[in-house]
Each structure stands twice: as C-alpha cells, then as structure tokens.
Short mmCIF file of C-alpha atoms in Angstrom, two decimals:
data_model
loop_
_atom_site.label_atom_id
_atom_site.label_comp_id
_atom_site.label_asym_id
_atom_site.label_seq_id
_atom_site.Cartn_x
_atom_site.Cartn_y
_atom_site.Cartn_z
CA MET A 92 23.71 -18.46 35.25
CA GLU A 93 20.19 -17.81 35.15
CA ASN A 94 19.68 -20.68 37.92
CA THR A 95 22.20 -19.36 39.82
CA LEU A 96 20.77 -15.86 39.99
CA SER A 97 17.68 -17.08 40.56
CA SER A 98 18.61 -19.37 43.69
CA THR A 99 20.43 -16.31 45.06
CA ARG A 100 17.51 -14.03 44.91
CA ASN A 101 15.28 -16.33 46.60
CA VAL A 102 17.61 -16.23 49.62
CA HIS A 103 16.32 -13.78 52.45
CA TYR A 104 18.80 -11.07 52.89
CA HIS A 105 19.15 -11.74 56.66
CA SER A 106 20.45 -15.11 55.69
CA ALA A 107 23.63 -14.00 54.30
CA LYS A 108 26.69 -13.05 56.12
CA TYR A 109 29.53 -10.33 55.83
CA VAL A 110 33.14 -11.11 56.11
CA ARG A 111 35.20 -7.93 57.01
CA THR A 112 38.08 -7.42 54.45
CA ASP A 113 40.91 -8.11 57.24
CA ALA A 114 39.45 -11.72 57.64
CA ASN A 115 39.06 -12.33 53.59
CA PRO A 116 41.79 -13.88 51.79
CA ALA A 117 40.68 -12.61 48.63
CA ASP A 118 40.81 -9.13 49.70
CA HIS A 119 44.60 -9.48 50.38
CA ILE A 120 45.52 -9.95 46.74
CA THR A 121 43.10 -7.39 45.41
CA ARG A 122 44.57 -4.74 47.52
CA GLY A 123 48.07 -5.64 47.08
CA LEU A 124 50.81 -8.03 48.60
CA SER A 125 54.72 -7.91 48.67
CA ALA A 126 56.68 -10.61 47.35
CA ASN A 127 58.15 -11.27 50.86
CA GLU A 128 54.64 -11.64 52.29
CA LEU A 129 53.14 -13.64 49.64
CA ASN A 130 56.09 -15.99 50.06
CA ASP A 131 55.37 -16.70 53.98
CA PRO A 132 53.75 -20.00 54.08
CA ASN A 133 51.81 -19.30 57.29
CA HIS A 134 50.12 -16.06 55.36
CA MET A 135 46.22 -16.15 55.40
CA TRP A 136 46.16 -16.58 51.53
CA TRP A 137 47.53 -19.98 51.95
CA ARG A 138 46.33 -20.83 55.21
CA GLY A 139 42.83 -19.20 55.02
CA ALA A 140 40.98 -16.97 57.89
CA PRO A 141 41.57 -18.30 61.32
CA TRP A 142 37.81 -18.44 62.26
CA MET A 143 37.29 -20.87 59.50
CA LYS A 144 38.61 -23.66 61.68
CA ASP A 145 36.30 -22.70 64.51
CA PRO A 146 32.77 -24.26 64.46
CA PRO A 147 29.90 -21.94 62.69
CA GLU A 148 28.79 -20.73 65.64
CA LYS A 149 31.82 -18.94 66.46
CA TRP A 150 32.16 -17.13 62.94
CA PRO A 151 31.68 -13.60 62.81
CA ASN A 152 28.18 -12.28 62.59
CA ASP A 153 28.09 -9.03 60.96
CA PRO A 154 24.42 -9.17 59.40
CA ILE A 155 24.34 -7.15 56.13
CA PRO A 156 22.05 -4.23 56.52
CA PRO A 157 18.58 -4.00 54.24
CA THR A 158 19.24 -2.10 51.36
CA ALA A 159 16.45 0.77 50.20
CA ASP A 160 15.99 -0.76 46.79
CA PRO A 161 12.49 -1.29 46.16
CA PRO A 162 11.28 -5.07 45.46
CA TYR A 163 10.83 -5.73 41.69
CA THR A 164 8.48 -8.42 39.68
CA ARG A 165 9.55 -10.19 37.05
CA ILE A 166 7.24 -10.77 34.37
CA ALA A 167 7.95 -13.55 31.84
CA GLU A 168 5.90 -13.81 28.49
CA SER A 169 5.81 -17.13 26.54
CA ILE A 170 5.39 -16.39 22.98
CA PRO A 171 4.33 -19.78 21.40
CA THR A 172 6.12 -20.65 18.02
CA PRO A 173 4.30 -23.01 15.80
CA LEU A 174 5.93 -26.00 14.25
CA ILE A 175 5.23 -25.22 10.73
CA ASP A 176 5.60 -21.73 9.49
CA PHE A 177 2.69 -21.47 7.20
CA GLU A 178 4.33 -17.90 6.14
CA ARG A 179 6.82 -19.70 4.20
CA TYR A 180 4.52 -21.50 1.55
CA SER A 181 2.48 -19.74 -1.14
CA THR A 182 0.25 -23.13 -1.77
CA LEU A 183 -1.64 -25.23 0.52
CA ASN A 184 -0.15 -28.68 -1.32
CA LYS A 185 3.28 -27.48 -0.54
CA ALA A 186 2.30 -26.32 2.87
CA ILE A 187 0.76 -30.27 3.40
CA LYS A 188 3.83 -31.84 2.01
CA VAL A 189 6.11 -30.17 4.29
CA THR A 190 3.86 -30.76 7.51
CA GLY A 191 3.46 -34.55 6.61
CA PHE A 192 7.12 -34.86 5.85
CA VAL A 193 7.99 -33.32 9.26
CA LEU A 194 5.32 -35.27 11.28
CA ARG A 195 6.72 -38.59 9.57
CA TYR A 196 9.90 -37.87 10.57
CA ILE A 197 9.02 -37.08 14.37
CA GLN A 198 7.01 -40.10 14.30
CA ARG A 199 9.90 -42.38 13.33
CA SER A 200 12.09 -40.56 15.74
CA LEU A 201 9.92 -41.32 18.72
CA ILE A 202 9.58 -45.42 17.71
CA ASN A 203 12.97 -46.12 19.59
CA SER A 204 12.86 -43.42 22.11
CA THR A 205 12.72 -44.00 25.32
CA ASN A 206 11.68 -40.48 26.94
CA THR A 207 8.29 -40.88 27.95
CA LYS A 208 7.44 -37.37 28.59
CA LEU A 209 8.48 -36.31 24.97
CA LYS A 210 5.90 -38.85 23.74
CA GLU A 211 3.06 -37.99 26.01
CA LYS A 212 3.94 -34.25 24.78
CA PHE A 213 3.70 -35.36 21.18
CA ASN A 214 0.13 -37.17 21.37
CA LYS A 215 -1.17 -34.29 23.36
CA ILE A 216 -3.48 -32.15 21.31
CA PRO A 217 -2.26 -28.70 21.40
CA VAL A 218 -4.24 -25.80 22.58
CA SER A 219 -5.07 -23.25 20.17
CA SER A 220 -4.59 -19.57 21.27
CA ILE A 221 -7.88 -18.56 19.86
CA ARG A 222 -10.70 -20.58 21.52
CA LEU A 223 -14.24 -20.45 20.42
CA LEU A 224 -17.20 -21.83 22.27
CA THR A 225 -16.69 -25.35 23.51
CA ALA A 226 -20.04 -26.61 22.46
CA LEU A 227 -19.43 -25.91 18.91
CA GLU A 228 -16.02 -28.24 18.90
CA ARG A 229 -15.16 -31.62 18.96
CA THR A 230 -12.37 -33.94 17.84
CA ASP A 231 -12.93 -36.91 15.52
CA GLN A 232 -10.86 -40.32 15.33
CA PHE A 233 -8.15 -38.55 13.88
CA ASP A 234 -8.11 -36.03 16.40
CA ILE A 235 -8.86 -33.27 13.73
CA TRP A 236 -10.95 -30.24 15.11
CA ARG A 237 -14.48 -30.12 13.49
CA ALA A 238 -17.51 -27.82 14.36
CA ASN A 239 -20.74 -28.65 15.38
CA THR A 240 -23.67 -27.51 13.21
CA ARG A 241 -27.22 -28.32 13.15
CA LEU A 242 -27.24 -30.46 10.07
CA ASP A 243 -26.67 -33.55 11.86
CA HIS A 244 -30.04 -35.15 10.49
CA ALA A 245 -29.52 -33.88 6.75
CA VAL A 246 -28.72 -36.03 4.13
CA ILE A 247 -25.58 -34.49 3.15
CA PRO A 248 -21.59 -35.66 3.46
CA SER A 249 -20.37 -36.14 6.89
CA GLU A 250 -17.56 -33.60 6.09
CA THR A 251 -20.29 -30.98 5.21
CA ARG A 252 -22.26 -31.70 8.48
CA SER A 253 -19.16 -31.41 10.45
CA PRO A 254 -16.71 -29.38 8.58
CA ILE A 255 -13.10 -28.84 9.79
CA LEU A 256 -12.51 -26.09 12.02
CA ILE A 257 -10.01 -23.72 11.10
CA PRO A 258 -9.13 -21.05 14.14
CA THR A 259 -8.48 -17.58 12.51
CA SER A 260 -6.53 -14.85 14.08
CA LYS A 261 -6.61 -11.15 12.52
CA ASP A 262 -4.71 -12.87 9.47
CA SER A 263 -4.47 -16.40 9.58
CA LYS A 264 -2.01 -17.65 6.81
CA LEU A 265 -3.41 -21.20 6.81
CA ALA A 266 -6.91 -19.85 6.13
CA ARG A 267 -5.76 -17.87 3.26
CA LEU A 268 -3.73 -20.76 1.72
CA ILE A 269 -7.00 -22.72 1.86
CA ILE A 270 -9.11 -20.15 0.52
CA ALA A 271 -6.42 -19.42 -2.44
CA ASP A 272 -6.48 -23.19 -3.06
CA VAL A 273 -10.32 -23.54 -3.47
CA HIS A 274 -10.12 -20.18 -5.49
CA GLU A 275 -7.80 -21.53 -8.01
CA THR A 276 -9.66 -24.96 -8.26
CA MET A 277 -12.74 -23.22 -9.01
CA PHE A 278 -11.03 -21.39 -12.02
CA HIS A 279 -10.87 -18.11 -10.20
CA ALA A 280 -14.41 -17.91 -9.19
CA GLY A 281 -16.32 -15.12 -7.49
CA THR A 282 -16.68 -14.52 -3.78
CA GLU A 283 -19.92 -16.13 -3.42
CA ASN A 284 -18.99 -19.32 -5.47
CA VAL A 285 -15.72 -19.77 -3.62
CA LEU A 286 -17.58 -19.16 -0.15
CA ASN A 287 -20.04 -21.79 -0.74
CA GLN A 288 -17.37 -24.49 -1.85
CA LEU A 289 -15.26 -23.45 1.29
CA LYS A 290 -18.12 -24.12 3.23
CA GLN A 291 -18.57 -27.83 2.08
CA ASN A 292 -15.32 -28.79 3.95
CA TYR A 293 -14.19 -25.84 6.15
CA TRP A 294 -15.54 -23.77 8.93
CA ILE A 295 -13.61 -20.65 9.03
CA PRO A 296 -14.64 -17.85 11.23
CA ARG A 297 -14.88 -14.26 9.38
CA SER A 298 -14.64 -16.45 6.05
CA ARG A 299 -16.26 -13.96 4.00
CA GLN A 300 -14.14 -11.03 4.58
CA LEU A 301 -11.20 -13.43 4.21
CA VAL A 302 -12.70 -14.57 0.71
CA LYS A 303 -13.24 -10.99 -0.46
CA SER A 304 -9.55 -9.97 0.66
CA GLN A 305 -8.29 -13.21 -1.30
CA VAL A 306 -10.23 -12.45 -4.56
CA ARG A 307 -9.28 -8.90 -4.87
CA SER A 308 -5.75 -9.56 -4.31
CA CYS A 309 -5.69 -12.25 -6.88
CA ILE A 310 -3.43 -10.76 -10.00
CA PRO A 311 -5.31 -12.99 -12.70
CA CYS A 312 -8.48 -11.72 -11.39
CA ARG A 313 -7.20 -8.25 -11.63
CA LYS A 314 -6.34 -8.81 -15.12
CA SER A 315 -9.55 -10.30 -16.05
CA ASN A 316 -11.94 -7.82 -13.99
CA ASN A 317 -10.37 -4.55 -13.51
CA LEU A 318 -11.99 -1.65 -15.17
CA PRO A 319 -9.71 0.66 -17.44
CA TYR A 320 -8.68 4.53 -16.20
CA SER A 321 -11.42 6.97 -16.54
CA TYR A 322 -11.37 9.71 -19.12
CA THR A 323 -9.33 12.67 -17.69
CA ALA A 324 -11.14 16.01 -17.00
CA THR A 325 -12.41 18.19 -19.78
CA PRO A 326 -9.93 21.07 -20.23
CA PRO A 327 -11.16 24.48 -20.07
CA LEU A 328 -11.89 26.00 -23.57
CA PRO A 329 -9.25 28.16 -25.30
CA SER A 330 -9.58 31.80 -25.37
CA ASP A 331 -10.27 31.90 -28.98
CA ARG A 332 -13.96 30.08 -28.46
CA VAL A 333 -15.02 32.12 -25.54
CA SER A 334 -13.96 35.52 -26.72
CA ILE A 335 -15.74 38.10 -29.17
CA SER A 336 -14.10 38.16 -32.30
CA LYS A 337 -14.75 38.04 -36.04
CA PRO A 338 -16.29 35.01 -37.86
CA PHE A 339 -13.64 32.45 -38.97
CA GLN A 340 -10.96 34.73 -37.31
CA SER A 341 -9.76 31.56 -35.34
CA THR A 342 -10.75 28.28 -36.55
CA GLY A 343 -9.45 24.66 -36.97
CA ILE A 344 -9.72 24.46 -40.84
CA ASP A 345 -10.70 27.44 -42.90
CA PHE A 346 -13.15 26.07 -45.46
CA ILE A 347 -14.17 29.50 -46.94
CA GLY A 348 -11.47 31.74 -46.63
CA PRO A 349 -11.69 35.29 -45.23
CA PHE A 350 -15.09 37.10 -44.86
CA ILE A 351 -15.14 40.40 -45.97
CA SER A 352 -18.18 42.74 -45.14
CA LYS A 353 -18.93 46.14 -45.20
CA GLU A 354 -19.34 47.67 -41.41
CA ASN A 355 -21.00 51.16 -42.68
CA SER A 356 -24.78 49.94 -42.12
CA LYS A 357 -26.32 50.21 -38.80
CA ILE A 358 -28.45 47.25 -39.25
CA THR A 359 -25.24 45.08 -39.42
CA VAL A 360 -24.31 46.39 -35.89
CA GLN A 361 -27.60 45.68 -34.36
CA ILE A 362 -27.44 42.10 -35.79
CA ILE A 363 -23.87 41.35 -34.44
CA ASP A 364 -24.72 42.82 -31.06
CA SER A 365 -28.07 40.67 -30.94
CA PHE A 366 -25.87 37.75 -32.13
CA TRP A 367 -23.31 38.06 -29.11
CA SER A 368 -26.00 38.64 -26.87
CA LYS A 369 -27.60 35.13 -27.49
CA TRP A 370 -24.15 33.49 -27.98
CA HIS A 371 -23.29 34.68 -24.22
CA ALA A 372 -26.71 33.78 -22.96
CA GLU A 373 -27.35 30.57 -24.63
CA TYR A 374 -24.32 28.90 -26.40
CA LEU A 375 -21.66 29.52 -23.41
CA THR A 376 -23.83 28.23 -20.91
CA THR A 377 -24.56 24.93 -22.65
CA ILE A 378 -20.88 23.96 -23.72
CA ARG A 379 -19.98 24.67 -19.91
CA ASP A 380 -21.44 21.59 -18.63
CA SER A 381 -20.47 19.31 -21.76
CA LYS A 382 -18.21 16.77 -21.32
CA LYS A 383 -16.25 14.35 -23.22
CA ASP A 384 -18.24 11.30 -22.62
CA PRO A 385 -19.91 9.82 -25.31
CA ASP A 386 -21.11 6.86 -23.47
CA PRO A 387 -23.71 7.56 -20.73
CA LEU A 388 -22.54 4.19 -18.71
CA HIS A 389 -18.71 5.12 -18.83
CA ALA A 390 -19.01 6.13 -15.15
CA TYR A 391 -19.77 2.60 -14.34
CA ARG A 392 -17.42 1.03 -16.72
CA SER A 393 -14.17 2.93 -15.77
CA SER A 394 -11.84 2.57 -12.49
CA SER A 395 -11.66 5.17 -9.92
CA ILE A 396 -8.26 4.89 -9.62
CA SER A 397 -5.96 7.78 -10.99
CA PRO A 398 -3.24 6.81 -13.08
CA LYS A 399 0.33 7.57 -11.84
CA PRO A 400 3.85 6.95 -12.95
CA GLY A 401 5.25 3.50 -12.04
CA ALA A 402 1.97 1.79 -12.04
CA ILE A 403 1.56 -1.58 -13.57
CA VAL A 404 -1.57 -1.97 -16.31
CA LEU A 405 -2.79 -3.77 -18.94
CA ILE A 406 -2.97 -2.49 -22.34
CA ILE A 407 -6.58 -2.96 -24.06
CA ASP A 408 -6.63 -4.31 -27.60
CA GLU A 409 -8.82 -1.95 -29.64
CA SER A 410 -9.21 -4.46 -32.45
CA GLY A 411 -11.36 -6.83 -30.24
CA ASN A 412 -10.04 -9.78 -31.94
CA THR A 413 -7.55 -11.24 -29.00
CA PRO A 414 -8.83 -12.45 -25.66
CA ARG A 415 -8.09 -10.84 -22.58
CA SER A 416 -5.63 -13.13 -21.34
CA THR A 417 -3.13 -12.20 -24.11
CA TRP A 418 -3.18 -8.30 -23.98
CA HIS A 419 0.13 -7.03 -23.01
CA MET A 420 1.20 -5.54 -19.50
CA ALA A 421 3.38 -2.40 -19.37
CA LYS A 422 4.74 0.08 -16.69
CA ILE A 423 3.80 4.09 -16.90
CA LEU A 424 6.64 5.81 -17.37
CA SER A 425 4.71 9.41 -17.48
CA LEU A 426 1.51 11.08 -17.98
CA SER A 427 0.62 13.80 -20.35
CA GLY A 428 -3.28 14.76 -20.75
CA SER A 429 -5.07 11.91 -21.77
CA GLU A 430 -2.10 10.09 -22.95
CA ALA A 431 0.63 8.01 -20.93
CA THR A 432 4.01 6.92 -22.28
CA LEU A 433 4.35 3.22 -21.35
CA LYS A 434 7.30 0.76 -21.11
CA LEU A 435 6.82 -2.82 -22.60
CA HIS A 436 8.43 -5.89 -21.03
CA THR A 437 10.35 -5.74 -24.21
CA GLY A 438 11.71 -2.67 -23.32
CA ARG A 439 10.19 -0.77 -26.35
CA THR A 440 8.11 2.53 -25.25
CA ILE A 441 4.87 3.48 -26.49
CA GLN A 442 2.02 5.89 -26.00
CA ARG A 443 -1.36 4.90 -25.50
CA PRO A 444 -4.75 6.72 -24.11
CA ILE A 445 -5.20 6.25 -20.43
CA ASN A 446 -8.97 5.12 -21.11
CA LEU A 447 -7.14 2.03 -22.84
CA LEU A 448 -5.46 1.17 -19.74
CA ILE A 449 -6.51 -1.51 -17.00
CA PRO A 450 -4.85 -0.84 -13.65
CA LEU A 451 -3.57 -3.96 -11.95
CA GLU A 452 -3.18 -1.92 -8.55
CA LEU A 453 0.50 -2.94 -8.76
CA ASP A 454 3.45 -0.37 -8.48
CA ALA A 455 6.95 -0.61 -9.55
CA GLU A 456 9.99 1.11 -8.78
CA LEU A 457 11.34 3.59 -11.60
CA ASP A 458 15.04 3.22 -12.65
CA PRO A 459 17.13 6.29 -12.57
CA SER A 460 17.17 6.40 -16.29
CA GLU A 461 13.21 6.32 -16.38
CA SER A 462 12.55 8.81 -13.83
CA ASN A 463 13.98 11.76 -16.48
CA LEU A 464 10.96 10.97 -18.29
CA ILE A 465 8.46 11.48 -15.92
CA SER A 466 6.85 15.07 -16.81
CA ASN A 467 3.15 16.12 -15.72
CA HIS A 468 2.24 18.44 -18.83
CA PRO A 469 -1.02 20.53 -17.62
CA ILE A 470 -4.09 19.14 -19.56
CA LYS A 471 -4.57 21.09 -22.75
CA HIS A 472 -7.58 21.53 -25.23
CA SER A 473 -6.89 18.89 -28.24
CA MET A 474 -8.54 21.65 -30.90
CA ILE A 475 -5.44 23.43 -32.62
CA THR A 476 -6.69 27.20 -33.55
CA ARG A 477 -5.67 29.50 -36.05
CA SER A 478 -5.51 32.75 -35.12
CA GLU A 479 -4.61 36.49 -36.81
CA SER A 480 -1.31 37.76 -35.76
#
C-alpha cells in the first residue's frame, strides 16, 4: 500500500485524466440503477464506455485543474535498533553469554545461506552513532575497536597499550555493566582503584563520572560506607528553666525537699535581685548556644540526609561485637522527636534513636496499615520537671 501511494504521489498532476460521470461505468452503480437497466446486455456496465474502444488519442481529454494544496515534505527518521538490548541484563557475564549465543546462531545460519547481501551485511563492521576522533581509533585482527594511545613503546601488556574502546552516550548500559563487573571483582573497591583497574583493559569516555555514579549506587557499598543520621535539632528549653521562680520550685529530682526561708530581710531581697541579674546576663546566654553534641567530630561522622517515613535504614549495633555486614535492615514507620519507630523484616516493630540508623538511600512504599502509624510529633525537651500546682 505504501509503495502504491508513493508511486501515485510521484506522478505529476497534469499526467492524470478525468473521466466524466456519464462516461464512467462505476458511477452508474453507485448512483443507482433499476433492475431492467441492469439486465440490459448492451448497458455500459457490461460493455464499458464507448470511447474505450477508440485509440488513446481520441479519449476524452479533461485535465484535472491544479489543486491549491501546498506541497509537503516527508521526513523519515531512522532509529537504530541494537541487536542486543543490554538494558535487559544485570551482569556483564550474562550479557556476554547471550551475545555469544546470538552471534553463533547467526553464523551457523549463514553457512548454508545463498543470500550474498545478507553475508556482506553481517561481515560489515557497524558504524557507531557516537563517533570520536578517527586518529584515536583502530581495529585489531578480531575487528575489535581499540584506542590508540601514546604508550606504544611502554613495557606493558598490549591490552593496556591499546585498550578496548567502549563508545558511550549519556548513559551507556554496556559501560555500566563493565564498571559494575570490575567493581565487584575488586570486592567493592573505591572510585580510584576501580578506575585504575578499568583502564588496564578498557577506554571509556567520561569513565570517572560513570565509576563514581556506579560506586554511589552500589547497595553493598552503601551498607558499608554510609553514615548514620545526625542528631535532631536541640529543642527549646522548657519555661520552668528560663523563668524566674523560687529555688527548687521546678526540678527533675527533689534531693533536699522544700526550701523554707524568711523574706522579711532587706539583704535577702538584694541577694536575690543580684542573683537573677547575673543569671539572665551570664547563664541564659551560655545555654542558648549549647547543643547536644558530645562528639566534636559528629558533623563529619553523620549523614546530611534527613530521616523520613518509608526510608530503608541499617540499625547500628551498640555492642560493637558484630560486623557491619550482619546488622539488621528495617523500614522507618514514624518519627517522634529523636526516636524512630522501625519495622524489621520479621514484622516486629521496635524503636531506636535516629543517630543509630544509617540511611541506605532507598525508599519503600508504606502499606495502608502502616500509614496509620505515621505521626510527626514536635520535638520536646527530654527533661521532666515537677512544678508546683
């Protein structure tokens, strides 16, 4: 159908002819005929138009007037489809096995094939859509793309002198599979170690950015290297601690009982006024900037990520007797001040301080039954006071 339309559109408009309705047999049926007219053997429907028996020079010549439709241009975009879709594979070994199986099948199919064009197309080296400088590329005896470097005279393996070239786009799945394989082979080493090992056999443009991204997205590395949540913000002091009151009127633990004194002495009033003046000027300004941070390096040993319900975290073992790889994972259900309610994989619900939780930068959806437990309570001071009624 597409070929017919294409050939018809390529015909110039004045090459077509127009047949009038009274001379077109097809129009008689569409416009209606009686049974007697249709049964007439001499009718145009059965005999055809009379002018069809004449030579073409005598046919009716009614040219079609040119239409006022503007010309149009068809744009065909070719989207290259890779033979092997690497997005379907999670490891490099699996992708290599599938690719080898497909290529062996194609080679066996071409042995007995008589289609020479198909063989030529198979033997032709594909041209990448991402081309680098031609002077930096070459192919070896196995038609593998390799990068030309300035280390031709170095006493190093040939794979390092001319590493395999992996053209990359904005996010190449093949490059990520190779980096992930090197990262796991080196037992989850850091960015620099993985990058140095990668350059022994491969040359990948933007390799440092890709290696950093892969190391940061590695779940085992997150479990081993991520930092716990930071301490919550210090809550405001209760009114009993910042307002003028009698000694021991509001205290957490009453050690000496009620303090009874006579207030009929003028010197006592002066001492009290002097005490509260110093208390406002010195003590209040001192505790204003105090924070619950016993470790001066805490800012460098905690994560900048804020906890939230649904986050997957790693629970720190306070005993220090178990390795980090055996710590339990849990999901945050709710937050209340400096504590979090967690749900373990066994379904048990526990509470732990947020500074003992290490975020894995993974979020999970909360079940409807769990969403009822979410409550963001305001942060309150941990001191419990006893005030006079």
